[in-house]
GROMACS .gro file of C-alpha atoms in nm:
model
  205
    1UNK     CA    1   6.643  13.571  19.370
    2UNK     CA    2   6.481  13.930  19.534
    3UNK     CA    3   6.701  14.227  19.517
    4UNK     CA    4   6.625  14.263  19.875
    5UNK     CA    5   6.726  13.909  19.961
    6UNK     CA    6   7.030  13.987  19.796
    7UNK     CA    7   7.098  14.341  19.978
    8UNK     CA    8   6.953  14.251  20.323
    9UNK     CA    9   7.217  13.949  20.326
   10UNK     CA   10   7.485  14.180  20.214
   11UNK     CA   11   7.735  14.490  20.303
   12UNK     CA   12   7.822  14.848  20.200
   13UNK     CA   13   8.199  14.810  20.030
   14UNK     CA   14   8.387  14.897  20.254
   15UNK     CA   15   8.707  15.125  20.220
   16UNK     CA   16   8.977  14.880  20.100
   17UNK     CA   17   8.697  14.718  19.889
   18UNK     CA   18   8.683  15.061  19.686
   19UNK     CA   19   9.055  15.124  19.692
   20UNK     CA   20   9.060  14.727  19.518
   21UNK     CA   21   8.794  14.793  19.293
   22UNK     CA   22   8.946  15.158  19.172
   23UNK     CA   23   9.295  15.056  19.136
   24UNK     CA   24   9.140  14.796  18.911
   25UNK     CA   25   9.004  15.086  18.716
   26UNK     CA   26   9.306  15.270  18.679
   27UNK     CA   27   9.538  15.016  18.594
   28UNK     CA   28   9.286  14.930  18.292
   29UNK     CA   29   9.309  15.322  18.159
   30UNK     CA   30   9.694  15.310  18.187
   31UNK     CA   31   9.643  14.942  18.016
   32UNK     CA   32   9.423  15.117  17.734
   33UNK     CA   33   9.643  15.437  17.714
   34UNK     CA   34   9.967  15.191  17.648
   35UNK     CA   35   9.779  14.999  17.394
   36UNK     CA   36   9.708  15.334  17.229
   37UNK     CA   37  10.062  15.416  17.169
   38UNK     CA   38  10.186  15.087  17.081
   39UNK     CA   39   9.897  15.070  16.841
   40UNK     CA   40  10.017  15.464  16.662
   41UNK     CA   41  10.338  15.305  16.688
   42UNK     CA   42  10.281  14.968  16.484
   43UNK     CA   43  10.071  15.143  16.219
   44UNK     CA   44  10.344  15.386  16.174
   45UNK     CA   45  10.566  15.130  16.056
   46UNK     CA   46  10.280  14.894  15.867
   47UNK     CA   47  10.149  15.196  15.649
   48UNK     CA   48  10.498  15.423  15.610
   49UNK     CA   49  10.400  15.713  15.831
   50UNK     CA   50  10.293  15.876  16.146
   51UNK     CA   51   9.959  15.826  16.261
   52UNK     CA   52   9.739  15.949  16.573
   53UNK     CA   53   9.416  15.742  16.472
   54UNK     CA   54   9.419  15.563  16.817
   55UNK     CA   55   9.326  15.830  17.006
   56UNK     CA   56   9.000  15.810  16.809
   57UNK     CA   57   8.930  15.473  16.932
   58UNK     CA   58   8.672  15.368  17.188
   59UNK     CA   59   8.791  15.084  17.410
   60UNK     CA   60   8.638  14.771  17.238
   61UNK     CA   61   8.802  14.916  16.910
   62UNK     CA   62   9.140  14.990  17.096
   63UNK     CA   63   9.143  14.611  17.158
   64UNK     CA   64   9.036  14.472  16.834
   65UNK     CA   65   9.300  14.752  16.660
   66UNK     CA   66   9.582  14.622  16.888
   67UNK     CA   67   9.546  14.248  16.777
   68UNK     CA   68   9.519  14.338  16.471
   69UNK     CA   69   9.836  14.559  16.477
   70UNK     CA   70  10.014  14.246  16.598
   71UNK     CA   71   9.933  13.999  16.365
   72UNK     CA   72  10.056  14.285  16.061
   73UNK     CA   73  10.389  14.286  16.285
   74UNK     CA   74  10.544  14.066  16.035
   75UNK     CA   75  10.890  14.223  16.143
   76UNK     CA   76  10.932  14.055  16.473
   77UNK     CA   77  10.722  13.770  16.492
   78UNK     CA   78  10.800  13.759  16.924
   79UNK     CA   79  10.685  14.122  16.938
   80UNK     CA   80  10.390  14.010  16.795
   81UNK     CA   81  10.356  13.714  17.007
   82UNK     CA   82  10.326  13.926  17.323
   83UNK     CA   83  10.157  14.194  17.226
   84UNK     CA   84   9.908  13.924  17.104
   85UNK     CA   85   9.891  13.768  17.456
   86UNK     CA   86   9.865  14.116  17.619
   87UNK     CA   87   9.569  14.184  17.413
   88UNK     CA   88   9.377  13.863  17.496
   89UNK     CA   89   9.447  13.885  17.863
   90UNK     CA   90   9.291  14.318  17.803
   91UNK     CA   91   8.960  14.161  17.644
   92UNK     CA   92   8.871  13.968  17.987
   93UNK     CA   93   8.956  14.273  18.174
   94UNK     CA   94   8.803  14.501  18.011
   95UNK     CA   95   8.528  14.314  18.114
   96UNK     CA   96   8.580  14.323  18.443
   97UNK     CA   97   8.653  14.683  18.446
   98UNK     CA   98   8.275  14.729  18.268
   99UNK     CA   99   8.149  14.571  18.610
  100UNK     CA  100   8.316  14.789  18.891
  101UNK     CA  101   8.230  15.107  18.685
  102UNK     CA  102   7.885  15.026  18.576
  103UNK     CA  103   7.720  14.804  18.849
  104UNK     CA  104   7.660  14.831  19.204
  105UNK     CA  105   7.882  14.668  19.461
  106UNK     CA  106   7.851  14.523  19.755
  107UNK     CA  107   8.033  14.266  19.988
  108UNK     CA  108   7.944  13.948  20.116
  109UNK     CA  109   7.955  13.912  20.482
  110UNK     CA  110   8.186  13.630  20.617
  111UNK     CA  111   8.365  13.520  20.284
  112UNK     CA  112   8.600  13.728  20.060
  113UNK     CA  113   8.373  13.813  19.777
  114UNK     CA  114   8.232  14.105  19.630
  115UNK     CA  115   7.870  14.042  19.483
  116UNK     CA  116   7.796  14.318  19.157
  117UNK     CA  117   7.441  14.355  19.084
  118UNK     CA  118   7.295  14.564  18.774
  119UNK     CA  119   6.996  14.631  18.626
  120UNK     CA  120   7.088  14.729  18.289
  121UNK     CA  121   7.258  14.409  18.142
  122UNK     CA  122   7.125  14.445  17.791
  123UNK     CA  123   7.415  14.279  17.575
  124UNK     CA  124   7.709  14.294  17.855
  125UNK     CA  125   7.944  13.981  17.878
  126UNK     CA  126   8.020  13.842  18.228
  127UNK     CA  127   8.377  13.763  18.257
  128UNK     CA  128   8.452  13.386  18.271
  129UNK     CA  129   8.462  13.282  18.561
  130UNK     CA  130   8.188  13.491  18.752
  131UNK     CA  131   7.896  13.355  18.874
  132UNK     CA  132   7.599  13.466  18.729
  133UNK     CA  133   7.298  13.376  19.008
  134UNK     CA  134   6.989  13.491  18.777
  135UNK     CA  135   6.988  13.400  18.367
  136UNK     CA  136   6.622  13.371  18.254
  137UNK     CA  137   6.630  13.675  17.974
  138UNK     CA  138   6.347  13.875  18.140
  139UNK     CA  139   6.543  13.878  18.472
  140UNK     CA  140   6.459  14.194  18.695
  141UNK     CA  141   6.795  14.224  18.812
  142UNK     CA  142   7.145  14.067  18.716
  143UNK     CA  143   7.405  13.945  18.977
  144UNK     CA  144   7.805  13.883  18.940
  145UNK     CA  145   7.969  13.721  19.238
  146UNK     CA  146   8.310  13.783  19.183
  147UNK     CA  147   8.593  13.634  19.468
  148UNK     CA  148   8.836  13.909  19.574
  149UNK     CA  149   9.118  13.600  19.507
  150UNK     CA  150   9.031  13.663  19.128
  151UNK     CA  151   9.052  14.025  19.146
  152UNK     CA  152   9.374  14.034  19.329
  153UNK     CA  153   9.508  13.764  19.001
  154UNK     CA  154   9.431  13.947  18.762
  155UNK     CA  155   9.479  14.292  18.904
  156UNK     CA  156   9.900  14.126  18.899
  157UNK     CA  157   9.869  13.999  18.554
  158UNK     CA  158   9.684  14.384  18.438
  159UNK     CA  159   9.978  14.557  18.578
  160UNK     CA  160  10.267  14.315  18.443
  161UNK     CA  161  10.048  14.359  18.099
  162UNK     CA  162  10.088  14.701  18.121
  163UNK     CA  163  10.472  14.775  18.216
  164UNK     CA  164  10.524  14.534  17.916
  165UNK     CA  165  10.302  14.773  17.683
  166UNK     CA  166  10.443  15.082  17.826
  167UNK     CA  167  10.783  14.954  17.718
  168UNK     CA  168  10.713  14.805  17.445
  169UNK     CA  169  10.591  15.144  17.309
  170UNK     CA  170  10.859  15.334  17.457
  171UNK     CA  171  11.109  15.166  17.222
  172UNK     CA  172  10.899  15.168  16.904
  173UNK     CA  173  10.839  15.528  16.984
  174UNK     CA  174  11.210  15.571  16.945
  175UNK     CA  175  11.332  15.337  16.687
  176UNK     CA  176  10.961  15.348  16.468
  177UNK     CA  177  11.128  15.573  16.173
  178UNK     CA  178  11.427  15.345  16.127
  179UNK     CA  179  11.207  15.006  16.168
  180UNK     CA  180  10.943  15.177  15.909
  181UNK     CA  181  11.265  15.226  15.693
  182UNK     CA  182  11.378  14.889  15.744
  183UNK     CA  183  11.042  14.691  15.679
  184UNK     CA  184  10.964  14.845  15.341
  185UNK     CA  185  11.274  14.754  15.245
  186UNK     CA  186  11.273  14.441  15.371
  187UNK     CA  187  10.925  14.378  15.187
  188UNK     CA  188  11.086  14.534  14.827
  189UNK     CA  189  11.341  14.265  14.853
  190UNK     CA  190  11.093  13.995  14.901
  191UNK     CA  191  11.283  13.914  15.249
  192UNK     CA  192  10.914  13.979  15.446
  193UNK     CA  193  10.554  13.981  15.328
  194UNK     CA  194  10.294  14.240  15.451
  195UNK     CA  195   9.972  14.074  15.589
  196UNK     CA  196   9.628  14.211  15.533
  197UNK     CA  197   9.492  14.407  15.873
  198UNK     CA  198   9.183  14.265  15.988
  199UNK     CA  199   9.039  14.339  16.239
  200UNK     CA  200   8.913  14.140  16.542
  201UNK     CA  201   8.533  14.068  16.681
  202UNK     CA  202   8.659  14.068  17.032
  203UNK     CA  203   8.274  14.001  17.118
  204UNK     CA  204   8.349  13.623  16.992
  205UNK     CA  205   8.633  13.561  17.162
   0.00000   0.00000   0.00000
């Protein structure tokens, strides 16, 4: 498939596409800047004290850090649970986010679907369920159709992710000296067991 094909037979975005596509965008950096401070806040308690080493992070390690974090959250095995889930749900949107603020969008005339088109894939990974309309490895040009029905999905479940994060760390902001307290005394009595950290190739998930 031509990259004219594809643009004559397509549109500029037009304004509500961009305020879709940049909300998206922002609600990932809140997303990572939660996951930052729930991640300071975990390894607090797992290694005994404060830490900023987060802030350090690039995204892809900000995810991989925060899974890790929970499954070292030996403490409260449902905090762990859901911070888990968040993290899975941040991988695929992270993603996404890659794709409206790397490639080129456009819309597609007479259905509600924005069409992404790049041509610098090199080792990128299309989110699951876009459609990918070129895969030979020396393609010229790659394509993402992407249905505005899927952003608007998962642009709900990014924002519920991230109220949950943001209070999530709020509390363990508040309470992480006494739970620090509490856990490695709970591991000297043999009550809990600390886990290794290991970290998570979010690229083969």
């Amino acid at each position: 498939m031509s990259l004219g094909h594809i643009l004559h037979d397509t549109e500029p975005l037009s304004v509500q596409d961009y305020t879709l596509i940049g909300k998206f965008i922002q609600s990932y950096c809140s997303a990572d800047f939660e996951a930052r401070r729930v991640i300071n806040s975990l390894s607090h308690i797992r290694l005994g004290e404060s830490t900023s080493f987060a802030l350090k992070l690039n995204d892809k390690d900000t995810l991989e850090h925060l899974m890790a974090c929970a499954d070292s959250c030996t403490w409260n095995t449902d905090l762990a649970d859901g911070v888990r889930k968040v993290a899975e749900i941040f991988v695929m949107h992270r993603q996404l986010r890659h794709i409206f603020a790397h490639w080129a969008g456009r819309r597609v005339p007479g259905h509600a679907a924005l069409i992404f088109i790049t041509k610098s894939l090199d080792k990128q990974r299309l989110p699951k369920d876009a459609v990918v309309l070129e895969q030979e490895d020396d393609a010229n040009t790659q394509y993402s159709l992407i249905p505005i029905s899927n952003v608007l999905e998962e642009q709900a479940k990014l924002e519920e992710s991230c109220k949950y994060l943001a209070n999530i760390a709020a509390q363990l902001e508040s309470k992480a000296t006494d739970i620090t307290r509490q856990f490695a005394q709970d591991i000297a009595d043999g009550k809990l067991e600390s886990k290794p950290y290991k970290l998570h190739d979010i690229n083969r998930a």
